[in-house]
Amino acid sequence: MACTGSDSPCAVAGDDFYYDIQFTEEDEITPIDLTGSVALMDLRDSAVSASVVQAMSGGITDAFNGWMRFYLTDAQTAALLDRAEATRTLTFSIKIT
């Protein structure tokens, strides 16, 4: 099974998952400098859900150019999908402080 696209990331249960994000200005070219910031990402069942399904590891990798990388291990992606489910849709949330 394969996943494509970056606006709607897709993870395969049982595989390591990496998600790179760059924060840019509205022109989608000029990076936003995140120097001194901390970024956290989590997965939820919906955008309005207060419950976190899975916190992702990672954070800012190139602050000056606005780059972040978040990841899940193979065990973490496997745990996201119940054996009775073929697919599951989750929403991600990023908090920058």
CSV table of C-alpha atoms in Angstrom, one decimal:
chain,number,residue,atom,x,y,z
A,1,MET,CA,0.0,0.0,0.0
A,2,ALA,CA,1.3,3.5,-0.8
A,3,CYS,CA,0.3,7.0,0.3
A,4,THR,CA,0.8,10.2,-1.7
A,5,GLY,CA,0.3,13.9,-1.1
A,6,SER,CA,1.5,16.3,1.5
A,7,ASP,CA,-1.6,18.3,2.3
A,8,SER,CA,-3.3,15.2,3.5
A,9,PRO,CA,-0.5,12.9,4.8
A,10,CYS,CA,-1.2,9.2,4.9
A,11,ALA,CA,0.5,6.7,7.1
A,12,VAL,CA,0.5,2.9,6.6
A,13,ALA,CA,-0.1,0.9,9.8
A,14,GLY,CA,3.1,-0.8,10.9
A,15,ASP,CA,5.4,1.5,8.9
A,16,ASP,CA,7.6,4.3,10.2
A,17,PHE,CA,6.0,7.7,9.3
A,18,TYR,CA,7.8,11.0,8.7
A,19,TYR,CA,6.1,14.3,8.0
A,20,ASP,CA,8.1,17.4,7.0
A,21,ILE,CA,6.4,20.8,7.2
A,22,GLN,CA,7.7,24.2,6.2
A,23,PHE,CA,6.0,27.3,7.5
A,24,THR,CA,6.0,30.1,4.9
A,25,GLU,CA,4.5,33.6,4.5
A,26,GLU,CA,1.3,33.9,2.5
A,27,ASP,CA,3.4,33.9,-0.8
A,28,GLU,CA,4.2,30.2,0.0
A,29,ILE,CA,7.9,30.9,-0.8
A,30,THR,CA,9.3,33.1,2.0
A,31,PRO,CA,10.1,30.9,5.1
A,32,ILE,CA,9.0,32.1,8.5
A,33,ASP,CA,11.9,32.2,10.9
A,34,LEU,CA,11.0,30.0,13.9
A,35,THR,CA,14.2,30.6,15.9
A,36,GLY,CA,13.5,30.3,19.6
A,37,SER,CA,10.2,28.5,19.0
A,38,VAL,CA,9.1,25.0,20.0
A,39,ALA,CA,6.7,23.0,17.9
A,40,LEU,CA,4.5,20.1,19.0
A,41,MET,CA,2.2,18.0,16.8
A,42,ASP,CA,-0.5,15.6,17.8
A,43,LEU,CA,-3.2,13.5,16.1
A,44,ARG,CA,-6.9,13.8,17.0
A,45,ASP,CA,-10.1,12.1,15.7
A,46,SER,CA,-11.4,15.5,14.7
A,47,ALA,CA,-10.4,19.2,14.7
A,48,VAL,CA,-12.7,19.8,17.6
A,49,SER,CA,-11.8,16.8,19.7
A,50,ALA,CA,-10.1,17.6,23.0
A,51,SER,CA,-8.6,14.1,23.2
A,52,VAL,CA,-5.2,13.5,21.7
A,53,VAL,CA,-5.0,10.1,20.0
A,54,GLN,CA,-1.2,10.2,19.6
A,55,ALA,CA,1.5,12.8,20.2
A,56,MET,CA,4.1,12.8,17.5
A,57,SER,CA,7.9,13.0,18.1
A,58,GLY,CA,10.0,15.6,16.5
A,59,GLY,CA,9.9,19.3,16.1
A,60,ILE,CA,11.8,22.2,14.5
A,61,THR,CA,14.7,21.0,12.4
A,62,ASP,CA,15.7,24.2,10.6
A,63,ALA,CA,14.4,27.2,12.5
A,64,PHE,CA,15.7,29.9,10.2
A,65,ASN,CA,14.0,28.3,7.2
A,66,GLY,CA,10.8,27.3,9.0
A,67,TRP,CA,11.2,23.5,8.7
A,68,MET,CA,9.8,20.9,11.1
A,69,ARG,CA,9.8,17.1,11.0
A,70,PHE,CA,7.5,15.0,13.0
A,71,TYR,CA,7.4,11.2,13.1
A,72,LEU,CA,5.8,8.0,14.4
A,73,THR,CA,7.5,4.6,14.8
A,74,ASP,CA,6.2,1.5,13.2
A,75,ALA,CA,4.7,0.4,16.5
A,76,GLN,CA,2.9,3.7,16.9
A,77,THR,CA,1.4,3.6,13.4
A,78,ALA,CA,0.3,0.0,14.0
A,79,ALA,CA,-1.4,1.0,17.2
A,80,LEU,CA,-3.5,3.7,15.5
A,81,LEU,CA,-5.5,1.2,13.4
A,82,ASP,CA,-7.8,-1.3,15.2
A,83,ARG,CA,-7.6,-4.8,13.6
A,84,ALA,CA,-11.3,-4.4,12.6
A,85,GLU,CA,-10.6,-1.2,10.7
A,86,ALA,CA,-9.3,-0.9,7.2
A,87,THR,CA,-8.7,2.8,7.4
A,88,ARG,CA,-8.9,5.6,9.9
A,89,THR,CA,-8.9,9.4,9.3
A,90,LEU,CA,-7.2,11.6,11.9
A,91,THR,CA,-6.6,15.3,12.1
A,92,PHE,CA,-3.2,16.8,13.0
A,93,SER,CA,-2.7,19.8,15.2
A,94,ILE,CA,0.5,21.8,15.5
A,95,LYS,CA,1.2,24.1,18.3
A,96,ILE,CA,4.2,26.6,18.1
A,97,THR,CA,5.3,28.5,21.1
